[in-house]
Coordinates of C-alpha atoms and ligand atoms in Angstrom, one line a residue:
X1 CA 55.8 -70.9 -0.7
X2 CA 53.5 -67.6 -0.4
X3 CA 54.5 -64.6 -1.1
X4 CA 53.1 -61.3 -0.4
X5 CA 54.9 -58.5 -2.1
X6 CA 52.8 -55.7 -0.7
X7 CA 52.7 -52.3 -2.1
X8 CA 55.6 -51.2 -4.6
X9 CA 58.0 -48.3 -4.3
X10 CA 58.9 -48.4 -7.5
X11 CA 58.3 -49.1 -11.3
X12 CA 61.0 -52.0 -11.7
X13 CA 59.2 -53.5 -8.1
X14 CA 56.0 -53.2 -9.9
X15 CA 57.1 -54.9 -13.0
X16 CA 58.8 -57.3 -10.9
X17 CA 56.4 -58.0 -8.1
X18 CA 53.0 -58.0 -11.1
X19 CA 52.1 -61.3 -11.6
X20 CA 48.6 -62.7 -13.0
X21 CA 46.2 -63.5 -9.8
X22 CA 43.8 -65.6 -10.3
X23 CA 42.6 -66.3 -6.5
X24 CA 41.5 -63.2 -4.4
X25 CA 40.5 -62.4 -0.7
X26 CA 37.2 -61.1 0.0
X27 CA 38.3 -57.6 0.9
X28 CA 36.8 -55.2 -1.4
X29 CA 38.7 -52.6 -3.0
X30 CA 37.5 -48.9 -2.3
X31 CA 36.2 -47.5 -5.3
X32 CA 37.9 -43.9 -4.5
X33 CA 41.2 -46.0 -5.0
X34 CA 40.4 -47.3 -8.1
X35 CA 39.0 -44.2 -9.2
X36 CA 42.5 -42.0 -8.5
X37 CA 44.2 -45.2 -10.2
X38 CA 42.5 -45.1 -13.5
X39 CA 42.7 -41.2 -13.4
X40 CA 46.4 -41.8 -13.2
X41 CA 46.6 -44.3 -16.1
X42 CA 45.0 -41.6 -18.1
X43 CA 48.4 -40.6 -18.4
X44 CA 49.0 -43.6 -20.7
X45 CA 50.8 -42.9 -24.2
X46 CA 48.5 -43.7 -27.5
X47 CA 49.5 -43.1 -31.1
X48 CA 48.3 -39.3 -32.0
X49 CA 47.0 -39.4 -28.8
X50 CA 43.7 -41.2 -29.7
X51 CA 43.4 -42.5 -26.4
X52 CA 41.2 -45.4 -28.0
X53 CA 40.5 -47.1 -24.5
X54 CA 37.2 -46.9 -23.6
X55 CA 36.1 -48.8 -20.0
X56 CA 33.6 -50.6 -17.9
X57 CA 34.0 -51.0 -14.2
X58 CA 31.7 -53.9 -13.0
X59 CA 31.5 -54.9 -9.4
X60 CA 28.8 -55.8 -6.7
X61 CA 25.4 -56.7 -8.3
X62 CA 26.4 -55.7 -11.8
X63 CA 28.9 -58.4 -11.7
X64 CA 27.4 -61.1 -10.2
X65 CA 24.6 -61.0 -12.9
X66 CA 27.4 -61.1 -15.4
X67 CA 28.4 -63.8 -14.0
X68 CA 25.5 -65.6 -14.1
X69 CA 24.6 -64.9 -17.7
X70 CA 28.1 -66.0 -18.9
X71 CA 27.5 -69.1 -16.6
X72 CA 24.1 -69.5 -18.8
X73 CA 26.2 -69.5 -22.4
X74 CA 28.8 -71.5 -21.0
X75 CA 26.3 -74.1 -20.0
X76 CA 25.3 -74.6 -23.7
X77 CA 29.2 -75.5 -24.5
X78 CA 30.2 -74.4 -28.2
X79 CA 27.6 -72.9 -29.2
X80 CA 27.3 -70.5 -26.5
X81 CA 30.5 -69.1 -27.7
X82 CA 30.3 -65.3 -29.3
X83 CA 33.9 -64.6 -30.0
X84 CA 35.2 -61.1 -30.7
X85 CA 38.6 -61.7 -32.1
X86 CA 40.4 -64.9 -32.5
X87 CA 42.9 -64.6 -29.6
X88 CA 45.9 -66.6 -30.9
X89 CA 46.7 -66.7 -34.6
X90 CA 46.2 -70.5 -36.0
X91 CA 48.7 -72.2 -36.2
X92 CA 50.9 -71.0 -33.6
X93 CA 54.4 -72.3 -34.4
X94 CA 57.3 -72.5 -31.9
X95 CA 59.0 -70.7 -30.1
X96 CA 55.2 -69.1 -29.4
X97 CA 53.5 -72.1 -29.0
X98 CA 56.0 -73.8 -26.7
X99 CA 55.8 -70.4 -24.2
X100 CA 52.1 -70.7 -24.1
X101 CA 51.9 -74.2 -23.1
X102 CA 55.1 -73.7 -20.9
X103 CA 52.9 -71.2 -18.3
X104 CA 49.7 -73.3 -18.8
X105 CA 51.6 -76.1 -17.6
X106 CA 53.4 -74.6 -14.7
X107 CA 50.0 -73.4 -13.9
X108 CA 48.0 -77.0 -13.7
X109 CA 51.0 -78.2 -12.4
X110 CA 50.5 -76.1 -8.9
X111 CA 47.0 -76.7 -9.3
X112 CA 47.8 -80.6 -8.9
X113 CA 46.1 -81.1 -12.0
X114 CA 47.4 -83.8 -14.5
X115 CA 48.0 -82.9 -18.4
X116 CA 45.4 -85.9 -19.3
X117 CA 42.9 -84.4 -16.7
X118 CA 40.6 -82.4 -19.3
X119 CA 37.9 -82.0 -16.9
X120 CA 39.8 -80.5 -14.3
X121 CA 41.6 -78.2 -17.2
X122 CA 38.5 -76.9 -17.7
X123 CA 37.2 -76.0 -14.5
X124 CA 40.1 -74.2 -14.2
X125 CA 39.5 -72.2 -17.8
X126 CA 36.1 -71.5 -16.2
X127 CA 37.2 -69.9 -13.7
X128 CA 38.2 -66.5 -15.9
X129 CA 34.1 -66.7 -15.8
X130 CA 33.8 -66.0 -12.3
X131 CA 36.5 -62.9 -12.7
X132 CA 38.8 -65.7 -10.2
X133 CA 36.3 -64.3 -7.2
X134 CA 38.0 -60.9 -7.9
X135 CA 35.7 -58.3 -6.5
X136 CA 36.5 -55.8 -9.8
X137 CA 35.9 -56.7 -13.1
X138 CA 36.9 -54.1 -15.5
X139 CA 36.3 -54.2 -19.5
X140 CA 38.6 -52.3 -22.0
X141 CA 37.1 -52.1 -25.0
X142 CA 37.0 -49.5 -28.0
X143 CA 35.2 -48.9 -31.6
X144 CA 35.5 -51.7 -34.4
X145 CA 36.8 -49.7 -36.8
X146 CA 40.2 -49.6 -34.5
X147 CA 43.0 -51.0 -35.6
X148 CA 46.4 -52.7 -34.4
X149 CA 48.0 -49.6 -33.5
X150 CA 44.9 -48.6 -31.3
X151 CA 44.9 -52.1 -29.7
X152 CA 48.4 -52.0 -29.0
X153 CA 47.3 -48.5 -26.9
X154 CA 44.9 -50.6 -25.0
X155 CA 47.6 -53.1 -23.6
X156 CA 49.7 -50.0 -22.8
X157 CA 46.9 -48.7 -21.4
X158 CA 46.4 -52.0 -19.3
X159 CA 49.9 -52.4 -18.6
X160 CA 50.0 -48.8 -16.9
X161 CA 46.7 -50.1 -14.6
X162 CA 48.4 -53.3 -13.7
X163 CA 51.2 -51.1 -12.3
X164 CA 49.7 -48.8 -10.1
X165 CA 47.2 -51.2 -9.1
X166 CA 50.6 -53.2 -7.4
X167 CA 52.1 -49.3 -6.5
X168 CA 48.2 -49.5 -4.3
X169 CA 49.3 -53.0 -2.9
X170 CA 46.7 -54.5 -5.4
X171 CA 46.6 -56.8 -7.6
X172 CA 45.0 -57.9 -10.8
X173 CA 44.8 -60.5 -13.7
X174 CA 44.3 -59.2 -17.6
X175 CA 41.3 -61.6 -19.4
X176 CA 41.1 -62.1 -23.1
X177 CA 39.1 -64.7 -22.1
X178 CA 35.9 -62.9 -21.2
X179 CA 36.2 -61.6 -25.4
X180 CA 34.7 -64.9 -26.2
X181 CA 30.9 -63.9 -24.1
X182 CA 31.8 -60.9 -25.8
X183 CA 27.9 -60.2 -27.6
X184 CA 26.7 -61.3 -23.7
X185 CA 29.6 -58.7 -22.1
X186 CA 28.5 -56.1 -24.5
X187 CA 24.6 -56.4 -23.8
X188 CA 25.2 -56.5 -20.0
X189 CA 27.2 -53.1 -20.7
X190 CA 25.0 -51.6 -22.5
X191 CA 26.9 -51.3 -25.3
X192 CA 26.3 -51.4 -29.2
X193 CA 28.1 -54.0 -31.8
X194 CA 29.7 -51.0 -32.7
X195 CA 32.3 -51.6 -30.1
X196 CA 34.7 -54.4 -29.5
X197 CA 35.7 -56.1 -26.6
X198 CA 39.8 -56.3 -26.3
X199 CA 40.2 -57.7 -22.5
X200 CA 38.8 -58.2 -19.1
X201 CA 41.1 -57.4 -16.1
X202 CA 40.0 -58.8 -12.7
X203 CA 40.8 -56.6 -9.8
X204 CA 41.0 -57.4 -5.9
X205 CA 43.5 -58.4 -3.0
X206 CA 46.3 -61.1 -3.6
X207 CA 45.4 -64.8 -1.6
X208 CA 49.0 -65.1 -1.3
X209 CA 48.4 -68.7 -0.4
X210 CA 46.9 -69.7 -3.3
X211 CA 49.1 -72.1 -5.0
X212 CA 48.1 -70.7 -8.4
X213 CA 49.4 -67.3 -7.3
X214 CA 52.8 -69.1 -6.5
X215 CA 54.0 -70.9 -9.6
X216 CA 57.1 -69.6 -11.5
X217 CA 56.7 -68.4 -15.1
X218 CA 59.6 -67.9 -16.9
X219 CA 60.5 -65.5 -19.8
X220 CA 62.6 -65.9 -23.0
X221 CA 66.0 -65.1 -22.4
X222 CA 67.2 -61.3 -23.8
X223 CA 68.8 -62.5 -26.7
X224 CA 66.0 -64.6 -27.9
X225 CA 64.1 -61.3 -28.3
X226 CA 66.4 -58.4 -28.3
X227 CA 69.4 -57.8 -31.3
X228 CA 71.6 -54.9 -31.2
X229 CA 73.2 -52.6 -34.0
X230 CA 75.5 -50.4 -34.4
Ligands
LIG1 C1 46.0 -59.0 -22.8 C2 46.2 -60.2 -22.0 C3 45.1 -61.1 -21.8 C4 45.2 -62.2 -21.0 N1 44.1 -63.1 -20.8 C5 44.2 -64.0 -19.9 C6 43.0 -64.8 -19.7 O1 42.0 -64.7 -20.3 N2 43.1 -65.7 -18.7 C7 44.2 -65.9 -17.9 O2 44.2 -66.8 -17.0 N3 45.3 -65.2 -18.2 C8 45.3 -64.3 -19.1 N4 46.4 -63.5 -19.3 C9 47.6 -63.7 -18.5 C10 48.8 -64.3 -19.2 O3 48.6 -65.7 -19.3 C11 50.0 -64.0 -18.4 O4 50.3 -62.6 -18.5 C12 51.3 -64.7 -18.9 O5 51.2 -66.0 -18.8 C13 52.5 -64.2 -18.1 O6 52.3 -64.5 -16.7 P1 52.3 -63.4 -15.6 O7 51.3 -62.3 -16.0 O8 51.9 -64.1 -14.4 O9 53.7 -62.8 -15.5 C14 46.4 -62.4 -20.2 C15 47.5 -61.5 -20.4 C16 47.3 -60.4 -21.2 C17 48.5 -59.5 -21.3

């Protein structure tokens, strides 16, 4: 069942054809590409125009030492956790709860891994940790003192990469995950606890073949979301 969409033509074959990838091939991606990609997403809208997106493009050595010092705090199991932010409010109540267990399920399910199989669930969690073997690794992240109009600008921000990354044939996979290394992310970047880290987004080539590139994941229907006035 692999699919390989190849580049888009257009943006509703972008939006259609984007996908989270969490398996990559090993062929790099040129860094001239990416370069005339994010230039392009500068183009992204912001409230005021604040722009509030700031970035850090890991790849080659960089990354692989970030990977490795993640690998060292995930070793020492809770208490190697720094989170940023919490990611999902607590509770989350249905309908939002049911649609985030809906794609985690779909998603162990291609992996051939069983609901009871806590073990294998998180070896495939850990995986975010490795970037999924993407050869990219870029961090958006911006100023504390930002709030949740700015963030919202960072996902529009992301959402515009995502698409031209599949307009270049490429593909990609956003990672809230990596926010809970985020002190270790920050110190490898160089950065001061003056800034925040929102989201990773692993970049690279599709493995089309990769069952967990392959799995269907639905969306609420139109009117479960949308309502109309006149
Ligand atoms: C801001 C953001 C952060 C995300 N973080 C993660 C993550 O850490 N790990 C992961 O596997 N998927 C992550 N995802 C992917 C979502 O699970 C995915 O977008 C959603 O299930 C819909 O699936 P699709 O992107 O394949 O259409 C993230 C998505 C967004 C927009």
């Amino acid at each position: 069942m692999s699919h390989n969409p190849g580049p888009s033509t257009s943006v509703s074959e972008a939006i259609a054809t984007r996908r989270s990838i969490r398996a990559y091939t090993d062929r790099p991606v040129d860094p001239a590409l990416l370069r005339a990609i994010l230039e392009k997403a500068q183009r992204s809208p912001s409230g005021g125009n604040v722009q509030p997106w700031m970035v850090s493009v890991v790849t080659g050595a960089s990354l692989a030492a970030l990977i490795a010092k993640v690998g060292e705090r995930q070793a020492m199991g809770i208490m190697g956790l720094q989170p940023e932010y919490q990611i999902y409010p607590e509770p989350l109540a249905d309908p939002w709860m049911a649609r985030r267990y809906g794609v985690a399920h779909a998603m162990y399910a291609a992996l051939g891994i069983a609901r009871e199989d806590r073990d294998a669930r998180a070896k495939a969690m850990a995986a975010n940790f490795t970037g999924f073997g993407a050869p990219v690794v870029l961090f958006v992240h911006c100023p504390k003192f930002m709030g949740p109009p700015q963030w919202a600008d960072m996902g529009i921000w992301l959402q515009s990469v995502m698409l031209l990354l599949r307009e270049a044939g490429l593909d990609s996979c956003p990672q809230e995950a990596w926010s809970v290394y985020g002190k270790t992310v920050r110190d490898h970047l160089g950065l001061d606890d003056e800034q925040i880290i929102y989201s990773g987004l692993a970049i690279g080539w599709r493995d089309t073949d990769a069952p967990v590139n392959n799995f269907p994941v639905d969306r609420a229907p139109l009117n479960e979301v949308v309502s109309w006035h006149e």
